[in-house]
PDB file of C-alpha atoms in Angstrom:
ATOM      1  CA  UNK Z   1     -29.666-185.960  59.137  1.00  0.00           C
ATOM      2  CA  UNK Z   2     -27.539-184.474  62.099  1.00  0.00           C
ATOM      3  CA  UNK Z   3     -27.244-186.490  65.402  1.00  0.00           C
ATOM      4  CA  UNK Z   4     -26.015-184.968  68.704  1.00  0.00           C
ATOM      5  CA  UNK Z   5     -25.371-186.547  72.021  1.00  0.00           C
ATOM      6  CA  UNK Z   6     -23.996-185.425  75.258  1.00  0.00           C
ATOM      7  CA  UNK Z   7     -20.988-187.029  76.991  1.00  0.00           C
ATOM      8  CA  UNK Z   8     -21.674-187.405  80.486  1.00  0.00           C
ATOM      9  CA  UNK Z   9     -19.116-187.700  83.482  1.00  0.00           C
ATOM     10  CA  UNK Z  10     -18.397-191.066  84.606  1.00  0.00           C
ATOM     11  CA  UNK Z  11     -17.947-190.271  87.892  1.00  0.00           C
ATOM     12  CA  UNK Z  12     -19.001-187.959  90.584  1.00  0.00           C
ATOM     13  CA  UNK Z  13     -17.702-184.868  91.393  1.00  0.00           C
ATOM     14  CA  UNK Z  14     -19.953-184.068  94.577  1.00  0.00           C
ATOM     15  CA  UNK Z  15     -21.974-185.245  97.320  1.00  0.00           C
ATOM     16  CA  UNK Z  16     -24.252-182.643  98.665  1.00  0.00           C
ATOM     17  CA  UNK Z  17     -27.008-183.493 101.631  1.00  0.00           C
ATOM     18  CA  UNK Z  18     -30.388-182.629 100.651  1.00  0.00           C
ATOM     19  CA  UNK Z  19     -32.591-183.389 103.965  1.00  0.00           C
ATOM     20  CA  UNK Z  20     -32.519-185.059 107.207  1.00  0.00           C
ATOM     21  CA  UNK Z  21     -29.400-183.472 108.510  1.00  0.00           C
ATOM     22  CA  UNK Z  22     -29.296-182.348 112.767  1.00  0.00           C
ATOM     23  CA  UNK Z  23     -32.272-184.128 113.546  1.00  0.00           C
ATOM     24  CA  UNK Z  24     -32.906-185.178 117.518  1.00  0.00           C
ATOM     25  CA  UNK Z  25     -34.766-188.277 118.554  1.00  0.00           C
ATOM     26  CA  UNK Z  26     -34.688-190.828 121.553  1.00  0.00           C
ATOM     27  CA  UNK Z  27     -31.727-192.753 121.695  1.00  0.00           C
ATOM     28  CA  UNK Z  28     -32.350-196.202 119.981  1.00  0.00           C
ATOM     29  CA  UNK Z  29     -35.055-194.827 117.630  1.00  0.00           C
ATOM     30  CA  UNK Z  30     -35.249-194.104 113.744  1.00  0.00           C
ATOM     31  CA  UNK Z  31     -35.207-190.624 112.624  1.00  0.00           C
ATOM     32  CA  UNK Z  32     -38.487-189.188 111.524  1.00  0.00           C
ATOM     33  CA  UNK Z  33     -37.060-188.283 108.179  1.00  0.00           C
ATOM     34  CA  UNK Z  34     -34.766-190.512 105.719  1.00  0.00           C
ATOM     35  CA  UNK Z  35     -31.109-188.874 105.316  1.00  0.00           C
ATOM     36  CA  UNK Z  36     -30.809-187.905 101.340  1.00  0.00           C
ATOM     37  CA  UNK Z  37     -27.765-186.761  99.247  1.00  0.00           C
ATOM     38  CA  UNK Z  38     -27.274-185.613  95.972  1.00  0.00           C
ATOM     39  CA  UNK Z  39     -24.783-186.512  93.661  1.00  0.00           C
ATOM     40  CA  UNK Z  40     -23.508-184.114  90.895  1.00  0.00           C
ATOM     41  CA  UNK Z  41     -20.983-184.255  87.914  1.00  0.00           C
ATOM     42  CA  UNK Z  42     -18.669-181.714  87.944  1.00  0.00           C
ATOM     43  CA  UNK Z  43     -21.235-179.806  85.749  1.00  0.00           C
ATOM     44  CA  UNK Z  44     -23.386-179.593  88.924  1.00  0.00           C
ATOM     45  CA  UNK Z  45     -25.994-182.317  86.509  1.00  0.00           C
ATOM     46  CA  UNK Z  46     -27.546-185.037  88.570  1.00  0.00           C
ATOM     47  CA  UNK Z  47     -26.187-188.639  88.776  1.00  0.00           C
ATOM     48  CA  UNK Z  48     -28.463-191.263  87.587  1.00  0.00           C
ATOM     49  CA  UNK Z  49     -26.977-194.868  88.687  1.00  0.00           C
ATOM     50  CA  UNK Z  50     -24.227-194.179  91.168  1.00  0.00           C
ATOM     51  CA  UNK Z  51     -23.590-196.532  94.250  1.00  0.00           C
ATOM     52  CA  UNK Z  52     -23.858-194.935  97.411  1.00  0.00           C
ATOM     53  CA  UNK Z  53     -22.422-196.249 101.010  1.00  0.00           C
ATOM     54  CA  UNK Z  54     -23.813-194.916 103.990  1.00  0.00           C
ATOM     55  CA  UNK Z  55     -21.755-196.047 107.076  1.00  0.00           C
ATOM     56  CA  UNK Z  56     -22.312-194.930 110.790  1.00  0.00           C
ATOM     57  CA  UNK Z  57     -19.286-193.498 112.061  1.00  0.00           C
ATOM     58  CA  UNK Z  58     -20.104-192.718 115.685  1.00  0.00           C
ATOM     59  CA  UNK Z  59     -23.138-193.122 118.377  1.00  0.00           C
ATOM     60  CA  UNK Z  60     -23.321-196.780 117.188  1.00  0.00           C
ATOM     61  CA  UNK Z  61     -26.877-197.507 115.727  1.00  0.00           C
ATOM     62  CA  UNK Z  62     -27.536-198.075 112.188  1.00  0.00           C
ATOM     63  CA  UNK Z  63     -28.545-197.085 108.903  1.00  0.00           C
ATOM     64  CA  UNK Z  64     -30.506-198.836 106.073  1.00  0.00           C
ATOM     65  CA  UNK Z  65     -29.969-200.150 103.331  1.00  0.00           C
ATOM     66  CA  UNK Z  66     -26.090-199.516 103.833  1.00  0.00           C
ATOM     67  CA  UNK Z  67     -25.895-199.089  99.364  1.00  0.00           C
ATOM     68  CA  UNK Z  68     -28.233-196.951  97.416  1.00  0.00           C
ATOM     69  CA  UNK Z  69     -28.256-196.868  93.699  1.00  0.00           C
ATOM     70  CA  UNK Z  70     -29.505-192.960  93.089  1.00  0.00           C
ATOM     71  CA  UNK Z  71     -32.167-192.178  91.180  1.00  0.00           C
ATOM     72  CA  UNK Z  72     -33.110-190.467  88.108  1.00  0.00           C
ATOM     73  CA  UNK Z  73     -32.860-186.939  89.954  1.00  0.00           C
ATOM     74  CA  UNK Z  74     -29.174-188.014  91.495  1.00  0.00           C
ATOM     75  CA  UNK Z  75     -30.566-188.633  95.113  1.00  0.00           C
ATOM     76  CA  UNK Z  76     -30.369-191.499  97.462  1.00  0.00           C
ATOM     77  CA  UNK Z  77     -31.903-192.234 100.611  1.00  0.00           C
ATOM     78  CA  UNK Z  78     -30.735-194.149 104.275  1.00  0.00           C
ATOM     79  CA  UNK Z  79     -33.051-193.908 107.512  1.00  0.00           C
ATOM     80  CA  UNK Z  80     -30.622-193.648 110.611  1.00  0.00           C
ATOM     81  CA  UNK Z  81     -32.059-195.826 114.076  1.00  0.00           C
ATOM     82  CA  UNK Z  82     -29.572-194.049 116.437  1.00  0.00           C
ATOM     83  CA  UNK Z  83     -27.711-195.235 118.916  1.00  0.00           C
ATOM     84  CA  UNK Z  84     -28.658-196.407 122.265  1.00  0.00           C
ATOM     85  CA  UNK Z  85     -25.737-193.861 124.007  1.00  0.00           C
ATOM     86  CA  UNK Z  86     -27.418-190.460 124.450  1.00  0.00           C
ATOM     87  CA  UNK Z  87     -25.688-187.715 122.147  1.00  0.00           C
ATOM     88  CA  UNK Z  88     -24.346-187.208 119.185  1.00  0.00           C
ATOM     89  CA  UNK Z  89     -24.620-189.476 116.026  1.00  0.00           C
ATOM     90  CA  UNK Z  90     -22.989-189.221 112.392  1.00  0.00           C
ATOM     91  CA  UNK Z  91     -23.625-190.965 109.106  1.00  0.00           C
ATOM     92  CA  UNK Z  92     -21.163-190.748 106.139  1.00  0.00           C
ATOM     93  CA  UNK Z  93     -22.546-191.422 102.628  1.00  0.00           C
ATOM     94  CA  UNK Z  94     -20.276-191.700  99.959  1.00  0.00           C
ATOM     95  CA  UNK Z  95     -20.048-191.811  96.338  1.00  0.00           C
ATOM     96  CA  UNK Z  96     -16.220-193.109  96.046  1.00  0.00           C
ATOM     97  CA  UNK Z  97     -13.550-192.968  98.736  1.00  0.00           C
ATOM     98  CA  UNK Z  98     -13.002-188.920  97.956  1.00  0.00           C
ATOM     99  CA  UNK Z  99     -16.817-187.626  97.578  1.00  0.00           C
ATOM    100  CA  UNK Z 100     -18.428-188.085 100.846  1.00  0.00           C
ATOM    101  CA  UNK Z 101     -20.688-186.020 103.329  1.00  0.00           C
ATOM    102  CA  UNK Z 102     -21.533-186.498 106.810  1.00  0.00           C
ATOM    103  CA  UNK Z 103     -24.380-186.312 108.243  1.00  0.00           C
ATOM    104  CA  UNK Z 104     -25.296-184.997 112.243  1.00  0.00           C
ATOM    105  CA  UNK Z 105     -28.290-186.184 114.753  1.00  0.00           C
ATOM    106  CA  UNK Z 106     -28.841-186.021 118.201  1.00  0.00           C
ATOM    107  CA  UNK Z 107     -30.032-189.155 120.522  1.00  0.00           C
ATOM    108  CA  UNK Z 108     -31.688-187.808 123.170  1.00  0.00           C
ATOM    109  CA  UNK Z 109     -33.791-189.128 126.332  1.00  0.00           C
ATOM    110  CA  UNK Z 110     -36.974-190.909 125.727  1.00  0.00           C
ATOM    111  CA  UNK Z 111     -40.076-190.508 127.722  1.00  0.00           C
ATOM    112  CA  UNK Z 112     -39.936-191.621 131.389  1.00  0.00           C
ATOM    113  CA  UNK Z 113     -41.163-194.487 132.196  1.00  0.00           C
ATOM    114  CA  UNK Z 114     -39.166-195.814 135.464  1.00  0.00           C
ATOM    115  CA  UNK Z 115     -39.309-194.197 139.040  1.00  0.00           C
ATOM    116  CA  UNK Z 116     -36.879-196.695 141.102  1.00  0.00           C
ATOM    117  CA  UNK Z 117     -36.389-196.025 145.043  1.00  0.00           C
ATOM    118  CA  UNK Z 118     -32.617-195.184 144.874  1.00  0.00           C
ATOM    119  CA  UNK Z 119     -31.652-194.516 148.682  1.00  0.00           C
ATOM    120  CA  UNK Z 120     -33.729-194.202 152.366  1.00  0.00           C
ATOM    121  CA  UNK Z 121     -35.760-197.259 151.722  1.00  0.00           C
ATOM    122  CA  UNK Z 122     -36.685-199.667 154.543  1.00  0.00           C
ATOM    123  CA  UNK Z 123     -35.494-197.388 157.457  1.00  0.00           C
ATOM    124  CA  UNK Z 124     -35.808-197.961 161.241  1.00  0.00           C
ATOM    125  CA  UNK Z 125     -35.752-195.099 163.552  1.00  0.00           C
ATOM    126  CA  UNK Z 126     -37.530-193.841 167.043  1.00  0.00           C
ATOM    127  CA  UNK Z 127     -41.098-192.335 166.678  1.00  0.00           C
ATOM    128  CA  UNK Z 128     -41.556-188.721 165.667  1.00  0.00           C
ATOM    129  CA  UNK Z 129     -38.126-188.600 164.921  1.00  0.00           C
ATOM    130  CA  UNK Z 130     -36.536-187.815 160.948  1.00  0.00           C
ATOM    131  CA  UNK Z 131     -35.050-190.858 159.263  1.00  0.00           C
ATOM    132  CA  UNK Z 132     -31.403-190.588 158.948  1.00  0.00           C
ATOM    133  CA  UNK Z 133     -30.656-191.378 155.367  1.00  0.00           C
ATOM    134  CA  UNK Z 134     -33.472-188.877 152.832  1.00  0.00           C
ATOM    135  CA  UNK Z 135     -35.173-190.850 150.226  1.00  0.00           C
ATOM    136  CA  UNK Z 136     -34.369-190.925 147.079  1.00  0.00           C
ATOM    137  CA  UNK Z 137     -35.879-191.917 143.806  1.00  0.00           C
ATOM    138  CA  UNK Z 138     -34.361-192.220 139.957  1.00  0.00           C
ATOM    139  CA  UNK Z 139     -36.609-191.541 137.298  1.00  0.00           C
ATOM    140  CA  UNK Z 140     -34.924-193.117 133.862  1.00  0.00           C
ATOM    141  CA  UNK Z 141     -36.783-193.316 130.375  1.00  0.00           C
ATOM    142  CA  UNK Z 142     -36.884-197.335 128.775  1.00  0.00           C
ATOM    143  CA  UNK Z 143     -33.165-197.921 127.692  1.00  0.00           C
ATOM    144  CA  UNK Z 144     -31.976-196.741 131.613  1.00  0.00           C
ATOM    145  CA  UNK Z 145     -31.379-193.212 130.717  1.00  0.00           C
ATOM    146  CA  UNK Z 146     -31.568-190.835 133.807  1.00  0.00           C
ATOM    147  CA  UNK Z 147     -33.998-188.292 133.277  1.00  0.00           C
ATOM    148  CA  UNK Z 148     -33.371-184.481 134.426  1.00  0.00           C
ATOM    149  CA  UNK Z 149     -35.742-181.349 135.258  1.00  0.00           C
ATOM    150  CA  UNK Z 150     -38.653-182.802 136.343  1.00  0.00           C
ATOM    151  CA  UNK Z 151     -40.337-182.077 139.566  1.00  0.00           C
ATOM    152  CA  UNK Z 152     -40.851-185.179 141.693  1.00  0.00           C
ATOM    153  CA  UNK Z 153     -43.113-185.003 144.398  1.00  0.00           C
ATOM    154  CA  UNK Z 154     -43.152-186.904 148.040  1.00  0.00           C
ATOM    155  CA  UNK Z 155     -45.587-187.506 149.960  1.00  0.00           C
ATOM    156  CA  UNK Z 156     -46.633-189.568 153.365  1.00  0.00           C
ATOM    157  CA  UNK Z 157     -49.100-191.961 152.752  1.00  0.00           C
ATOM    158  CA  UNK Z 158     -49.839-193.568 155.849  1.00  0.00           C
ATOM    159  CA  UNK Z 159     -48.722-193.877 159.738  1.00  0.00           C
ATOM    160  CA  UNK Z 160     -48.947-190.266 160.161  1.00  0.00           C
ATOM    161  CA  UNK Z 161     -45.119-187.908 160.263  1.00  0.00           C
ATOM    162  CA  UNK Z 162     -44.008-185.647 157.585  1.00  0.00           C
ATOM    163  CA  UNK Z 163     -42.036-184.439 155.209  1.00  0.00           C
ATOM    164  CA  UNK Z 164     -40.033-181.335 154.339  1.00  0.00           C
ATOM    165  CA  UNK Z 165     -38.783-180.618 150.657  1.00  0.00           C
ATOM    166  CA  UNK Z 166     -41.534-182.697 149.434  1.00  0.00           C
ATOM    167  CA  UNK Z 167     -41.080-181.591 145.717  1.00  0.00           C
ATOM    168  CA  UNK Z 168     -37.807-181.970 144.194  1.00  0.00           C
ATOM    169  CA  UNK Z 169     -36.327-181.589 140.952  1.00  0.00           C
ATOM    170  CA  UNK Z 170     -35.008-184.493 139.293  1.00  0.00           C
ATOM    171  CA  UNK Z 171     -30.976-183.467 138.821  1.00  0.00           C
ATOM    172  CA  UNK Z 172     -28.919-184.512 135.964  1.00  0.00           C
ATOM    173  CA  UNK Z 173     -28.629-188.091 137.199  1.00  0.00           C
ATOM    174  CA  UNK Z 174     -32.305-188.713 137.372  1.00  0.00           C
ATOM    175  CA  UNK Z 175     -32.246-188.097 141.108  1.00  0.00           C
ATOM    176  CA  UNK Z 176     -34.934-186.686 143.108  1.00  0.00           C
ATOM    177  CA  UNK Z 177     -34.359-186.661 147.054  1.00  0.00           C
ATOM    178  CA  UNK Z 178     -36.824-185.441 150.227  1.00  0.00           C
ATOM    179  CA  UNK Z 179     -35.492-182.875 152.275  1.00  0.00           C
ATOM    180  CA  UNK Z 180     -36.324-184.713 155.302  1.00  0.00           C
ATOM    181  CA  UNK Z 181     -38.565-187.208 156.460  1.00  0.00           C
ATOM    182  CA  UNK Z 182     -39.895-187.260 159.988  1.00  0.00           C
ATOM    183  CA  UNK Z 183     -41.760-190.298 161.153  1.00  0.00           C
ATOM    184  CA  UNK Z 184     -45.065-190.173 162.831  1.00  0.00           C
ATOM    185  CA  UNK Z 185     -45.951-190.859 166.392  1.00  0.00           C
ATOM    186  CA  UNK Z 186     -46.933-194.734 165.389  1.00  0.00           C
ATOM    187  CA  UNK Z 187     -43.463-194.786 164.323  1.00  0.00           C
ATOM    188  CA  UNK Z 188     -44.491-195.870 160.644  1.00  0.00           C
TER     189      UNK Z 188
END
């Protein structure tokens, strides 16, 4: 009777990302899909068993767990909650200090959910005359991120007068401003 076996590397020889890399979603938010690696022998065979780190290495946030054992396929998975800081976000997983990959995602603005007077508020001027100082208005999403490209609309609601640039375009700030605004004859 003949026996064989196989002698299989010890160690990695690669890290290779599988899924989840370049993904965008509001700052402060998990990722809709987990961040997986592959790890390899130097055959290019999978790597039952092997310990792998994920750290975050900019963008702040974090990733969980922070040490995955990989499978019986040679993959391991980490989900990524990014930062709070809109823009770019990396993850490094590694198998030992010289077999690593790095991983890319986006935070980007969240829904709007603020519109805050920002300037023009509480004014005092002469009847039928324009205020001196426009209103203004910041429209931010739930962590205080400014929100750009969306039309704002202004709009007298009472005590007669008008206004003149009544829709406005939030600007890369979050800022949305009246081209004038004249006050009616009641002076309100």
């Amino acid at each position: 009777t003949i026996f064989t076996a196989t002698a299989r590397a010890k160690n990695p020889s690669a890290i290779t990302k599988v899924s989840g890399d370049a993904q965008a979603a509001p700052a402060a938010t998990a990722l809709a899909l987990p961040l997986v690696v592959r790890v390899s022998d130097d055959s290019g065979r999978p790597m039952p068993g092997i310990s792998i780190t994920w750290a975050v290495l900019t963008g702040g946030g974090a990733v969980t767990p922070s040490t995955v054992i990989s499978d019986s396929l040679g993959l391991a998975s980490a989900t990524l909650t990014l930062g709070s800081a809109l823009g770019a976000n990396t993850v490094m997983a590694s198998a030992s200090p010289n077999i690593q990959t790095t991983f890319t995602a986006t935070a980007t603005v969240g829904t709007a959910t603020t519109l805050a007077k920002t300037a023009g508020d509480a004014q005092t001027a002469a009847a039928s005359t324009a205020l001196p100082i426009k209103p203004a208005v910041t429209l931010t999403d739930s962590r205080g991120n400014p929100i750009a490209d969306v039309p704002v609309t202004f709009a007298v609601t009472s005590g007669g007068g008008n206004v003149t640039g009544a829709v406005d375009t939030t600007n890369a700030l979050g800022i949305a401003t009246v081209g004038t605004w004249t006050l009616g004859a009641s002076g309100t």
